Short mmCIF file of C-alpha atoms in Angstrom, two decimals:
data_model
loop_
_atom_site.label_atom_id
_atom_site.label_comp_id
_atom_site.label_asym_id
_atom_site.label_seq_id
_atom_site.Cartn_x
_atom_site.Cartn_y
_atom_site.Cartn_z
CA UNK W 1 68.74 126.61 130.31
CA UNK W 2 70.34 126.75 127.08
CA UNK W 3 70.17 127.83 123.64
CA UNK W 4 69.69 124.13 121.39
CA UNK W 5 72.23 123.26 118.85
CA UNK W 6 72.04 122.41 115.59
CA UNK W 7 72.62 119.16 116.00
CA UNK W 8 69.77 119.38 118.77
CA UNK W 9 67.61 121.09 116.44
CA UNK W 10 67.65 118.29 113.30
CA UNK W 11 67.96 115.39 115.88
CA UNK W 12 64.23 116.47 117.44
CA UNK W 13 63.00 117.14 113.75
CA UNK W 14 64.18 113.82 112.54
CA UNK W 15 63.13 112.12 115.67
CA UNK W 16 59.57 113.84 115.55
CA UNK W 17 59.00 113.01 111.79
CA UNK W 18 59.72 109.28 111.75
CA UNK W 19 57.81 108.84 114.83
CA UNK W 20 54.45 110.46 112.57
CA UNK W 21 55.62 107.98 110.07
CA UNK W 22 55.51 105.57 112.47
CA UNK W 23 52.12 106.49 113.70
CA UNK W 24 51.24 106.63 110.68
CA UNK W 25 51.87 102.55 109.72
CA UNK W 26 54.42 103.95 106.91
CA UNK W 27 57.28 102.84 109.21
CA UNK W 28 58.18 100.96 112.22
CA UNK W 29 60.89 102.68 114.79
CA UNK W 30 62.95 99.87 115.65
CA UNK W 31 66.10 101.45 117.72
CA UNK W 32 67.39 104.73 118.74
CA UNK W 33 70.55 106.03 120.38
CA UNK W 34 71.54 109.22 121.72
CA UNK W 35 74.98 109.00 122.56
CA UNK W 36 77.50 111.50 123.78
CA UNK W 37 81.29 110.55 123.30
CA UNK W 38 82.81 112.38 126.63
CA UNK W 39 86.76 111.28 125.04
CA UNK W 40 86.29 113.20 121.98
CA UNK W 41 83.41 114.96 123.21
CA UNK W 42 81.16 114.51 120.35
CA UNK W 43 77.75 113.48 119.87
CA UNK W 44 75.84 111.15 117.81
CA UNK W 45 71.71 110.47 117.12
CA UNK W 46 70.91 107.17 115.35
CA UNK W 47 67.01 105.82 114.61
CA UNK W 48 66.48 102.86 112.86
CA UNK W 49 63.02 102.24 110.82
CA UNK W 50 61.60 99.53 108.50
CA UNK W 51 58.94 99.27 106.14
CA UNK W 52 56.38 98.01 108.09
CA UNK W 53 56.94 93.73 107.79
CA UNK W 54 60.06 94.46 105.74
CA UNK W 55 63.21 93.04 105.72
CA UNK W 56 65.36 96.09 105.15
CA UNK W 57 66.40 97.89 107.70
CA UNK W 58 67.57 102.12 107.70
CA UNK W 59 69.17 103.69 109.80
CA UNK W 60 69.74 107.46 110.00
CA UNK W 61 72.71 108.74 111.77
CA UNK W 62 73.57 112.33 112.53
CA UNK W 63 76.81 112.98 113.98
CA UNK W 64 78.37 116.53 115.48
CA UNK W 65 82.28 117.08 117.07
CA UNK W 66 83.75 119.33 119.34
CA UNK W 67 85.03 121.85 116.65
CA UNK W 68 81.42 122.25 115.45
CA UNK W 69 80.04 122.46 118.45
CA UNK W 70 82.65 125.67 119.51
CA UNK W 71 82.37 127.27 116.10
CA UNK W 72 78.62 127.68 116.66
CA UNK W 73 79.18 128.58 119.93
CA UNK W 74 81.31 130.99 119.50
CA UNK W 75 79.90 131.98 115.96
CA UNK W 76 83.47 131.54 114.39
CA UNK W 77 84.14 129.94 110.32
CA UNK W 78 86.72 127.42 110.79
CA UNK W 79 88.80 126.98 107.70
CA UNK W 80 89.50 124.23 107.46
CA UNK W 81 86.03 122.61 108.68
CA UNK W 82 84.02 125.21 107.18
CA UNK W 83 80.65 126.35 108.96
CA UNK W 84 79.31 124.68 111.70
CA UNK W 85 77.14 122.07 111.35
CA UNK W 86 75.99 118.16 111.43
CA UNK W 87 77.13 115.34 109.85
CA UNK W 88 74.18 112.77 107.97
CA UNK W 89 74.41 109.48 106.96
CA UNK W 90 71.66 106.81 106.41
CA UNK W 91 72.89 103.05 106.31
CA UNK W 92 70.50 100.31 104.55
CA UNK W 93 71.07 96.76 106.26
CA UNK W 94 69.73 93.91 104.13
CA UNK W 95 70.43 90.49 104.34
CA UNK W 96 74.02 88.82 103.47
CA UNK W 97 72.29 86.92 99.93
CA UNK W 98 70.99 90.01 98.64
CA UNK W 99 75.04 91.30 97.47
CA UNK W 100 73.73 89.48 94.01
CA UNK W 101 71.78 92.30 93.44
CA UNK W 102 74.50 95.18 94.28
CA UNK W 103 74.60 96.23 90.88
CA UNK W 104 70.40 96.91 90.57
CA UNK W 105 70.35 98.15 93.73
CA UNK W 106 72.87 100.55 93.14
CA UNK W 107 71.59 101.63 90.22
CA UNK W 108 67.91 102.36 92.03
CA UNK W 109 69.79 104.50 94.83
CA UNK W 110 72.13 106.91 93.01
CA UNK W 111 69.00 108.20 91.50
CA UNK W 112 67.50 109.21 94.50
CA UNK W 113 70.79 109.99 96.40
CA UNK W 114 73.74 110.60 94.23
CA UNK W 115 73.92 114.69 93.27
CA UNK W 116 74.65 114.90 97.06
CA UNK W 117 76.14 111.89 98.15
CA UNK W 118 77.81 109.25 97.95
CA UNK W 119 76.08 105.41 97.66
CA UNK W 120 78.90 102.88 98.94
CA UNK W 121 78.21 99.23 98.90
CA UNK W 122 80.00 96.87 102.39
CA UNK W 123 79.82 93.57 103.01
CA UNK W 124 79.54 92.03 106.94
CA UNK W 125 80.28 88.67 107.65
CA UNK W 126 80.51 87.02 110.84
CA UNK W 127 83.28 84.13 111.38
CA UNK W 128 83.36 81.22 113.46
CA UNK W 129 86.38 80.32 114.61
CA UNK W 130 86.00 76.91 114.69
CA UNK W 131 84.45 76.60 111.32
CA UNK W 132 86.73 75.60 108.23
CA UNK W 133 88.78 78.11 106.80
CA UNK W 134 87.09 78.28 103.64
CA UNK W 135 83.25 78.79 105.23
CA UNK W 136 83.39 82.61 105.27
CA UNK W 137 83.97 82.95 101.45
CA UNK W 138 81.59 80.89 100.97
CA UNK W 139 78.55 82.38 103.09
CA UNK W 140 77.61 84.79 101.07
CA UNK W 141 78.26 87.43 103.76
CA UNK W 142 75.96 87.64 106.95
CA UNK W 143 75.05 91.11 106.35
CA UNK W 144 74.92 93.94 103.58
CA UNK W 145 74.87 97.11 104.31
CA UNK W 146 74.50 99.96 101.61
CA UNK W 147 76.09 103.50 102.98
CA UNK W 148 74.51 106.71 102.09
CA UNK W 149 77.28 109.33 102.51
CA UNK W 150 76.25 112.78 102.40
CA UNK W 151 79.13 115.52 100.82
CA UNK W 152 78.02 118.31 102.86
CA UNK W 153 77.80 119.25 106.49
CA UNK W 154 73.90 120.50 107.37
CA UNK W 155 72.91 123.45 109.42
CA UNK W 156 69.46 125.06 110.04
CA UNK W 157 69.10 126.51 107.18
CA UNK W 158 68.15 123.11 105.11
CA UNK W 159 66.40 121.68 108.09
CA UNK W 160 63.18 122.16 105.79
CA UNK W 161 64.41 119.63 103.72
CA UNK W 162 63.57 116.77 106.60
CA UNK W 163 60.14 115.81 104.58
CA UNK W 164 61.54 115.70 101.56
CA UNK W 165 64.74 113.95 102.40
CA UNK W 166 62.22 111.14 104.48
CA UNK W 167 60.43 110.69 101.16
CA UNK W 168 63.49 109.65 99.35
CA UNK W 169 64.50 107.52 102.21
CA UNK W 170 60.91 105.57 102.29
CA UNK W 171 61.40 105.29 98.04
CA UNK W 172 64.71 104.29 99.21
CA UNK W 173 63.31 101.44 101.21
CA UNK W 174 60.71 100.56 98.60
CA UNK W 175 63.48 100.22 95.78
CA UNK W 176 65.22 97.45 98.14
CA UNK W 177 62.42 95.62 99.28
CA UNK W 178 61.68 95.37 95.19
CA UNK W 179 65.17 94.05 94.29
CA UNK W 180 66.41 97.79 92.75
CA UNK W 181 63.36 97.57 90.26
#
């Protein structure tokens, strides 16, 4: 047996809350991957959720490398990673015709997110090869996906702030399904 990590620790608190939320009828779980990269020897958690009948889609991803993994290990500061810890990020998919709205939507997230993170704004589109040239610009993108990119590494210490973190993330989903309003 051994000791959990921190990245152990916040993947079976993250895990555990959303699935209450999904009990609950707030949410609906719709994918989950626990992956462990054996070439860089890393690991990564993701869980996707959706307002229940919603078209958004979020998806929390918590990612932890080798380095962190050693330093907490081995209890050692790392200077140039700093503590040990996890990486967070939560993604919003939406469809491909809601970029019109990137500026609203924006503007309803940084409220919630920004003092910590970063709110970044992508644009997927998928290409047919045998389409004309000229069919991509004008599809309006087949997905768009708003990043939520956190500053600061986690550890156990701010694993408390789960709840509060999942409220922002359901107002988060609210404020898209409403157009940023």
């Amino acid at each position: 047996m051994f000791d959990p990590t921190i990245f152990d620790n916040w993947k079976v608190v993250f895990e555990g809350a959303l699935y209450d939320l999904d009990r609950e009828g707030a949410v609906e779980v719709i994918g989950r991957e626990d992956l462990v990269d054996l070439a860089s020897m890393s690991r990564s958690f993701r869980i996707g959720a959706r307002r229940t009948g919603g078209g958004c889609r979020a998806e929390i991803r918590l990612t932890s490398g080798l380095a962190d993994f050693a330093a907490e290990r081995y209890e050692l500061r790392l200077t140039e990673l700093g503590a040990p810890g996890i990486r967070l990020e939560l993604r919003f998919t939406l469809p491909g015709e809601r970029i019109c709205e990137a500026r609203a939507l924006h503007d309803a997230l940084v409220p919630l997110w920004g003092a910590e993170a970063e709110v970044c704004h992508r644009v997927r589109i998928e290409l047919d090869p045998a389409a004309p040239p000229d069919a991509a610009a004008s599809s309006g993108g087949s997905a768009y996906e708003i990043d939520i990119l956190f500053h600061e590494k986690r550890d156990e210490e701010r694993i408390g702030d789960v709840d509060e973190w999942l409220e922002r993330l359901l107002a988060s989903l609210d404020a898209l399904e409403d157009g940023g309003a």
